[in-house]
Short mmCIF file of N, CA and C in Angstrom, two decimals:
data_model
loop_
_atom_site.label_atom_id
_atom_site.label_comp_id
_atom_site.label_asym_id
_atom_site.label_seq_id
_atom_site.Cartn_x
_atom_site.Cartn_y
_atom_site.Cartn_z
N MET A 1 0.85 -1.18 0.00
CA MET A 1 0.00 0.00 0.00
C MET A 1 0.89 1.24 0.00
N PRO A 2 0.64 2.16 -0.93
CA PRO A 2 1.47 3.36 -1.00
C PRO A 2 1.23 4.27 0.20
N SER A 3 2.31 4.90 0.62
CA SER A 3 2.20 5.81 1.74
C SER A 3 1.55 7.11 1.28
N VAL A 4 1.16 7.92 2.25
CA VAL A 4 0.55 9.21 1.95
C VAL A 4 1.54 10.08 1.18
N LYS A 5 2.80 10.00 1.57
CA LYS A 5 3.83 10.79 0.93
C LYS A 5 3.98 10.39 -0.55
N GLN A 6 3.95 9.11 -0.81
CA GLN A 6 4.05 8.62 -2.19
C GLN A 6 2.81 9.03 -2.99
N SER A 7 1.67 8.97 -2.38
CA SER A 7 0.43 9.37 -3.07
C SER A 7 0.47 10.84 -3.46
N LYS A 8 0.93 11.66 -2.53
CA LYS A 8 1.01 13.10 -2.82
C LYS A 8 2.02 13.36 -3.93
N ARG A 9 3.15 12.65 -3.89
CA ARG A 9 4.17 12.81 -4.92
C ARG A 9 3.61 12.41 -6.28
N THR A 10 2.86 11.33 -6.30
CA THR A 10 2.24 10.87 -7.54
C THR A 10 1.23 11.88 -8.04
N GLU A 11 0.42 12.43 -7.15
CA GLU A 11 -0.56 13.45 -7.53
C GLU A 11 0.13 14.68 -8.11
N ARG A 12 1.21 15.10 -7.47
CA ARG A 12 1.97 16.25 -7.98
C ARG A 12 2.54 15.94 -9.37
N GLY A 13 3.04 14.73 -9.53
CA GLY A 13 3.58 14.34 -10.83
C GLY A 13 2.53 14.36 -11.91
N VAL A 14 1.36 13.85 -11.60
CA VAL A 14 0.25 13.85 -12.57
C VAL A 14 -0.15 15.29 -12.90
N ALA A 15 -0.21 16.13 -11.90
CA ALA A 15 -0.57 17.54 -12.13
C ALA A 15 0.48 18.21 -13.01
N GLN A 16 1.75 17.93 -12.77
CA GLN A 16 2.81 18.50 -13.60
C GLN A 16 2.69 18.01 -15.04
N GLN A 17 2.38 16.74 -15.21
CA GLN A 17 2.22 16.18 -16.54
C GLN A 17 1.07 16.86 -17.28
N GLN A 18 -0.03 17.07 -16.58
CA GLN A 18 -1.19 17.72 -17.20
C GLN A 18 -0.86 19.17 -17.57
N ARG A 19 -0.13 19.86 -16.69
CA ARG A 19 0.27 21.24 -17.00
C ARG A 19 1.20 21.28 -18.21
N ALA A 20 2.13 20.32 -18.27
CA ALA A 20 3.06 20.28 -19.39
C ALA A 20 2.32 20.08 -20.71
N VAL A 21 1.37 19.16 -20.73
CA VAL A 21 0.58 18.92 -21.94
C VAL A 21 -0.23 20.17 -22.30
N ALA A 22 -0.83 20.79 -21.31
CA ALA A 22 -1.61 22.01 -21.56
C ALA A 22 -0.72 23.12 -22.12
N GLU A 23 0.48 23.27 -21.57
CA GLU A 23 1.41 24.29 -22.06
C GLU A 23 1.85 24.00 -23.49
N LEU A 24 2.12 22.74 -23.78
CA LEU A 24 2.49 22.37 -25.16
C LEU A 24 1.36 22.71 -26.12
N ASN A 25 0.14 22.40 -25.74
CA ASN A 25 -1.00 22.72 -26.59
C ASN A 25 -1.15 24.23 -26.77
N LEU A 26 -0.88 24.97 -25.72
CA LEU A 26 -0.95 26.43 -25.80
C LEU A 26 0.11 26.98 -26.75
N VAL A 27 1.31 26.44 -26.67
CA VAL A 27 2.37 26.87 -27.59
C VAL A 27 1.98 26.56 -29.03
N ALA A 28 1.44 25.38 -29.25
CA ALA A 28 1.01 25.01 -30.61
C ALA A 28 -0.05 25.98 -31.13
N ARG A 29 -1.01 26.33 -30.29
CA ARG A 29 -2.05 27.29 -30.72
C ARG A 29 -1.45 28.67 -30.97
N ASP A 30 -0.50 29.09 -30.14
CA ASP A 30 0.15 30.39 -30.35
C ASP A 30 0.92 30.41 -31.67
N ILE A 31 1.60 29.32 -31.97
CA ILE A 31 2.34 29.24 -33.23
C ILE A 31 1.37 29.28 -34.40
N GLU A 32 0.26 28.58 -34.28
CA GLU A 32 -0.75 28.60 -35.35
C GLU A 32 -1.32 30.00 -35.54
N ARG A 33 -1.52 30.71 -34.43
CA ARG A 33 -2.00 32.10 -34.52
C ARG A 33 -0.96 32.97 -35.24
N CYS A 34 0.31 32.76 -34.93
CA CYS A 34 1.37 33.51 -35.60
C CYS A 34 1.39 33.21 -37.09
N GLU A 35 1.18 31.95 -37.43
CA GLU A 35 1.13 31.54 -38.83
C GLU A 35 -0.02 32.26 -39.55
N LYS A 36 -1.16 32.29 -38.91
CA LYS A 36 -2.33 32.96 -39.49
C LYS A 36 -2.06 34.46 -39.63
N THR A 37 -1.47 35.05 -38.61
CA THR A 37 -1.20 36.49 -38.63
C THR A 37 -0.25 36.86 -39.76
N ILE A 38 0.83 36.10 -39.93
CA ILE A 38 1.78 36.46 -40.99
C ILE A 38 1.15 36.28 -42.36
N GLY A 39 0.29 35.28 -42.52
CA GLY A 39 -0.42 35.11 -43.78
C GLY A 39 -1.32 36.30 -44.07
N GLU A 40 -2.03 36.77 -43.05
CA GLU A 40 -2.90 37.93 -43.21
C GLU A 40 -2.09 39.19 -43.53
N LEU A 41 -0.93 39.32 -42.89
CA LEU A 41 -0.07 40.48 -43.16
C LEU A 41 0.43 40.46 -44.61
N GLN A 42 0.79 39.30 -45.10
CA GLN A 42 1.25 39.20 -46.48
C GLN A 42 0.13 39.59 -47.45
N LYS A 43 -1.08 39.12 -47.17
CA LYS A 43 -2.21 39.48 -48.02
C LYS A 43 -2.49 40.98 -47.95
N GLU A 44 -2.41 41.54 -46.73
CA GLU A 44 -2.65 42.97 -46.56
C GLU A 44 -1.61 43.79 -47.32
N LEU A 45 -0.37 43.36 -47.26
CA LEU A 45 0.70 44.08 -47.97
C LEU A 45 0.49 44.01 -49.48
N GLN A 46 0.09 42.86 -49.98
CA GLN A 46 -0.20 42.73 -51.41
C GLN A 46 -1.36 43.64 -51.81
N SER A 47 -2.37 43.70 -50.94
CA SER A 47 -3.53 44.55 -51.21
C SER A 47 -3.12 46.03 -51.25
N ILE A 48 -2.29 46.42 -50.31
CA ILE A 48 -1.82 47.81 -50.26
C ILE A 48 -1.04 48.14 -51.52
N ASN A 49 -0.13 47.25 -51.90
CA ASN A 49 0.69 47.51 -53.09
C ASN A 49 -0.14 47.54 -54.36
N SER A 50 -1.15 46.70 -54.45
CA SER A 50 -1.99 46.72 -55.66
C SER A 50 -2.91 47.94 -55.67
N LYS A 51 -3.31 48.39 -54.50
CA LYS A 51 -4.20 49.56 -54.41
C LYS A 51 -3.49 50.84 -54.87
N TYR A 52 -2.21 50.93 -54.59
CA TYR A 52 -1.47 52.16 -54.90
C TYR A 52 -0.47 51.98 -56.03
N GLN A 53 -0.82 51.22 -57.04
CA GLN A 53 0.06 51.05 -58.19
C GLN A 53 0.04 52.28 -59.07
N GLY A 54 1.11 52.43 -59.81
CA GLY A 54 1.16 53.51 -60.80
C GLY A 54 1.47 54.85 -60.17
N PRO A 55 1.36 55.89 -60.97
CA PRO A 55 1.66 57.24 -60.48
C PRO A 55 0.64 57.65 -59.40
N ARG A 56 1.17 58.35 -58.39
CA ARG A 56 0.31 58.76 -57.26
C ARG A 56 0.49 60.25 -57.00
N THR A 57 -0.55 60.81 -56.44
CA THR A 57 -0.46 62.18 -55.97
C THR A 57 0.21 62.17 -54.60
N THR A 58 0.50 63.33 -54.09
CA THR A 58 1.13 63.42 -52.77
C THR A 58 0.20 62.85 -51.70
N ARG A 59 -1.07 63.13 -51.79
CA ARG A 59 -2.04 62.58 -50.84
C ARG A 59 -2.07 61.05 -50.90
N GLU A 60 -2.02 60.53 -52.10
CA GLU A 60 -2.01 59.07 -52.25
C GLU A 60 -0.72 58.48 -51.70
N ASP A 61 0.40 59.19 -51.89
CA ASP A 61 1.67 58.74 -51.31
C ASP A 61 1.57 58.68 -49.79
N ILE A 62 0.96 59.69 -49.21
CA ILE A 62 0.80 59.73 -47.75
C ILE A 62 -0.09 58.58 -47.29
N ALA A 63 -1.19 58.35 -47.98
CA ALA A 63 -2.10 57.26 -47.62
C ALA A 63 -1.39 55.92 -47.76
N TYR A 64 -0.60 55.77 -48.81
CA TYR A 64 0.16 54.54 -49.02
C TYR A 64 1.14 54.32 -47.87
N LEU A 65 1.87 55.34 -47.51
CA LEU A 65 2.84 55.22 -46.43
C LEU A 65 2.16 54.97 -45.08
N GLU A 66 1.00 55.58 -44.87
CA GLU A 66 0.26 55.32 -43.63
C GLU A 66 -0.19 53.86 -43.57
N ASP A 67 -0.67 53.34 -44.69
CA ASP A 67 -1.10 51.93 -44.73
C ASP A 67 0.10 51.01 -44.50
N LEU A 68 1.24 51.34 -45.09
CA LEU A 68 2.45 50.55 -44.87
C LEU A 68 2.88 50.59 -43.41
N LEU A 69 2.75 51.75 -42.78
CA LEU A 69 3.12 51.89 -41.38
C LEU A 69 2.22 51.04 -40.49
N LYS A 70 0.92 51.03 -40.78
CA LYS A 70 0.00 50.18 -40.02
C LYS A 70 0.40 48.70 -40.15
N CYS A 71 0.74 48.31 -41.37
CA CYS A 71 1.15 46.94 -41.62
C CYS A 71 2.46 46.64 -40.88
N ALA A 72 3.38 47.58 -40.89
CA ALA A 72 4.67 47.40 -40.20
C ALA A 72 4.47 47.27 -38.69
N ASN A 73 3.54 48.02 -38.13
CA ASN A 73 3.25 47.92 -36.70
C ASN A 73 2.70 46.54 -36.35
N LYS A 74 1.83 46.02 -37.21
CA LYS A 74 1.29 44.67 -36.98
C LYS A 74 2.41 43.63 -37.06
N LYS A 75 3.33 43.84 -37.99
CA LYS A 75 4.44 42.89 -38.13
C LYS A 75 5.36 42.97 -36.91
N LEU A 76 5.56 44.14 -36.38
CA LEU A 76 6.38 44.30 -35.18
C LEU A 76 5.76 43.55 -34.01
N THR A 77 4.47 43.66 -33.87
CA THR A 77 3.76 42.91 -32.82
C THR A 77 3.94 41.42 -33.03
N TRP A 78 3.82 40.98 -34.27
CA TRP A 78 4.01 39.57 -34.60
C TRP A 78 5.42 39.12 -34.24
N GLU A 79 6.43 39.94 -34.57
CA GLU A 79 7.81 39.59 -34.27
C GLU A 79 8.05 39.48 -32.76
N LYS A 80 7.42 40.35 -31.98
CA LYS A 80 7.54 40.27 -30.53
C LYS A 80 6.93 38.98 -30.01
N HIS A 81 5.82 38.59 -30.57
CA HIS A 81 5.15 37.35 -30.16
C HIS A 81 6.03 36.14 -30.50
N ILE A 82 6.63 36.15 -31.67
CA ILE A 82 7.53 35.07 -32.09
C ILE A 82 8.73 35.01 -31.14
N ALA A 83 9.29 36.15 -30.79
CA ALA A 83 10.44 36.19 -29.88
C ALA A 83 10.06 35.61 -28.52
N SER A 84 8.87 35.93 -28.05
CA SER A 84 8.38 35.39 -26.79
C SER A 84 8.26 33.87 -26.86
N LEU A 85 7.73 33.37 -27.96
CA LEU A 85 7.61 31.93 -28.15
C LEU A 85 8.99 31.26 -28.18
N GLN A 86 9.94 31.91 -28.83
CA GLN A 86 11.28 31.36 -28.92
C GLN A 86 11.96 31.30 -27.56
N LYS A 87 11.62 32.24 -26.69
CA LYS A 87 12.20 32.24 -25.35
C LYS A 87 11.58 31.15 -24.47
N ARG A 88 10.27 31.00 -24.54
CA ARG A 88 9.62 30.10 -23.59
C ARG A 88 9.59 28.65 -24.03
N THR A 89 9.73 28.37 -25.32
CA THR A 89 9.65 27.00 -25.79
C THR A 89 10.77 26.10 -25.28
N PRO A 90 12.04 26.51 -25.30
CA PRO A 90 13.09 25.60 -24.79
C PRO A 90 12.89 25.23 -23.32
N ALA A 91 12.51 26.18 -22.50
CA ALA A 91 12.27 25.88 -21.08
C ALA A 91 11.10 24.92 -20.93
N LEU A 92 10.08 25.10 -21.73
CA LEU A 92 8.93 24.21 -21.68
C LEU A 92 9.33 22.79 -22.10
N LEU A 93 10.13 22.69 -23.15
CA LEU A 93 10.56 21.37 -23.60
C LEU A 93 11.42 20.68 -22.54
N GLU A 94 12.26 21.44 -21.85
CA GLU A 94 13.04 20.87 -20.75
C GLU A 94 12.12 20.36 -19.65
N GLU A 95 11.09 21.12 -19.34
CA GLU A 95 10.13 20.72 -18.32
C GLU A 95 9.40 19.43 -18.74
N VAL A 96 9.05 19.34 -20.00
CA VAL A 96 8.36 18.15 -20.50
C VAL A 96 9.27 16.93 -20.36
N VAL A 97 10.53 17.08 -20.73
CA VAL A 97 11.48 15.97 -20.61
C VAL A 97 11.61 15.55 -19.15
N LYS A 98 11.71 16.53 -18.26
CA LYS A 98 11.84 16.23 -16.84
C LYS A 98 10.61 15.49 -16.31
N VAL A 99 9.45 15.95 -16.69
CA VAL A 99 8.20 15.36 -16.22
C VAL A 99 8.03 13.94 -16.77
N VAL A 100 8.32 13.76 -18.06
CA VAL A 100 8.13 12.46 -18.68
C VAL A 100 9.13 11.44 -18.12
N ASN A 101 10.32 11.88 -17.79
CA ASN A 101 11.36 10.97 -17.29
C ASN A 101 11.42 10.90 -15.78
N ASP A 102 10.46 11.47 -15.08
CA ASP A 102 10.46 11.45 -13.62
C ASP A 102 10.22 10.02 -13.12
N PRO A 103 11.21 9.45 -12.41
CA PRO A 103 11.05 8.07 -11.95
C PRO A 103 10.02 7.93 -10.82
N ASN A 104 9.77 9.01 -10.09
CA ASN A 104 8.82 8.95 -8.98
C ASN A 104 7.37 9.02 -9.44
N ALA A 105 7.15 9.60 -10.59
CA ALA A 105 5.78 9.74 -11.11
C ALA A 105 5.79 9.50 -12.61
N ALA A 106 6.12 8.27 -13.00
CA ALA A 106 6.17 7.94 -14.42
C ALA A 106 4.77 8.10 -15.03
N PRO A 107 4.70 8.77 -16.18
CA PRO A 107 3.39 8.98 -16.81
C PRO A 107 2.82 7.66 -17.34
N ASP A 108 1.52 7.58 -17.29
CA ASP A 108 0.85 6.40 -17.83
C ASP A 108 0.88 6.47 -19.37
N PRO A 109 0.57 5.39 -20.04
CA PRO A 109 0.62 5.38 -21.51
C PRO A 109 -0.26 6.45 -22.16
N GLU A 110 -1.39 6.73 -21.56
CA GLU A 110 -2.29 7.76 -22.12
C GLU A 110 -1.63 9.14 -22.06
N THR A 111 -0.99 9.44 -20.94
CA THR A 111 -0.31 10.73 -20.80
C THR A 111 0.86 10.82 -21.77
N ARG A 112 1.61 9.74 -21.90
CA ARG A 112 2.72 9.72 -22.87
C ARG A 112 2.19 9.98 -24.28
N ALA A 113 1.06 9.38 -24.61
CA ALA A 113 0.46 9.58 -25.93
C ALA A 113 0.04 11.04 -26.10
N ASN A 114 -0.52 11.63 -25.04
CA ASN A 114 -0.93 13.05 -25.11
C ASN A 114 0.28 13.96 -25.28
N VAL A 115 1.37 13.65 -24.58
CA VAL A 115 2.60 14.44 -24.71
C VAL A 115 3.12 14.33 -26.14
N LEU A 116 3.15 13.12 -26.66
CA LEU A 116 3.63 12.92 -28.03
C LEU A 116 2.75 13.67 -29.03
N LYS A 117 1.45 13.58 -28.85
CA LYS A 117 0.51 14.28 -29.74
C LYS A 117 0.73 15.80 -29.67
N SER A 118 0.94 16.31 -28.48
CA SER A 118 1.17 17.75 -28.31
C SER A 118 2.49 18.17 -28.93
N LEU A 119 3.52 17.36 -28.75
CA LEU A 119 4.82 17.66 -29.37
C LEU A 119 4.72 17.65 -30.89
N GLN A 120 3.97 16.71 -31.42
CA GLN A 120 3.78 16.65 -32.86
C GLN A 120 3.00 17.86 -33.37
N ALA A 121 2.04 18.33 -32.57
CA ALA A 121 1.28 19.52 -32.94
C ALA A 121 2.19 20.75 -32.98
N VAL A 122 3.08 20.85 -32.00
CA VAL A 122 4.03 21.97 -31.97
C VAL A 122 4.95 21.88 -33.18
N GLN A 123 5.47 20.69 -33.44
CA GLN A 123 6.38 20.51 -34.57
C GLN A 123 5.69 20.86 -35.89
N GLY A 124 4.48 20.38 -36.08
CA GLY A 124 3.75 20.67 -37.30
C GLY A 124 3.47 22.16 -37.47
N ALA A 125 3.10 22.81 -36.38
CA ALA A 125 2.83 24.26 -36.43
C ALA A 125 4.12 25.02 -36.76
N MET A 126 5.23 24.59 -36.18
CA MET A 126 6.51 25.25 -36.46
C MET A 126 6.90 25.09 -37.93
N GLU A 127 6.69 23.90 -38.47
CA GLU A 127 7.02 23.66 -39.88
C GLU A 127 6.16 24.53 -40.79
N ARG A 128 4.87 24.60 -40.48
CA ARG A 128 3.99 25.43 -41.31
C ARG A 128 4.39 26.90 -41.21
N LEU A 129 4.76 27.34 -40.02
CA LEU A 129 5.18 28.74 -39.84
C LEU A 129 6.45 29.02 -40.65
N GLN A 130 7.38 28.09 -40.66
CA GLN A 130 8.61 28.26 -41.45
C GLN A 130 8.29 28.37 -42.93
N ASN A 131 7.31 27.60 -43.39
CA ASN A 131 6.93 27.65 -44.80
C ASN A 131 6.25 28.96 -45.17
N VAL A 132 5.54 29.55 -44.24
CA VAL A 132 4.84 30.81 -44.51
C VAL A 132 5.83 31.97 -44.55
N LYS A 133 6.81 31.96 -43.67
CA LYS A 133 7.80 33.03 -43.63
C LYS A 133 8.44 33.18 -44.97
#
């Protein structure tokens, strides 16, 4: 019969495993959002360039530059979000490795499958984001 101390350790391990899976899923969704955002920015930039083709008046030049500035601000926000993801992902992956390899609270096969599924989702989202860039 497991002691109270062992039960609590196991409960903590399970909670850590669930948090790790949830964090991986969150990172995957954030990456997918970044992928969507950069795609929208590319379309917006194409729209702006097609809207202001050919010779322009000074007012049209100003409107064109204002639209480009709005697009650049959105891209800057996107770049900050990507930088944040790049900072937090390695630490998260280290945490996942630690949790999965914890001898005191080894994950059950279902949790291992969830971790693998989440890691594959992150990998797939990263690959798609690289293709969009």
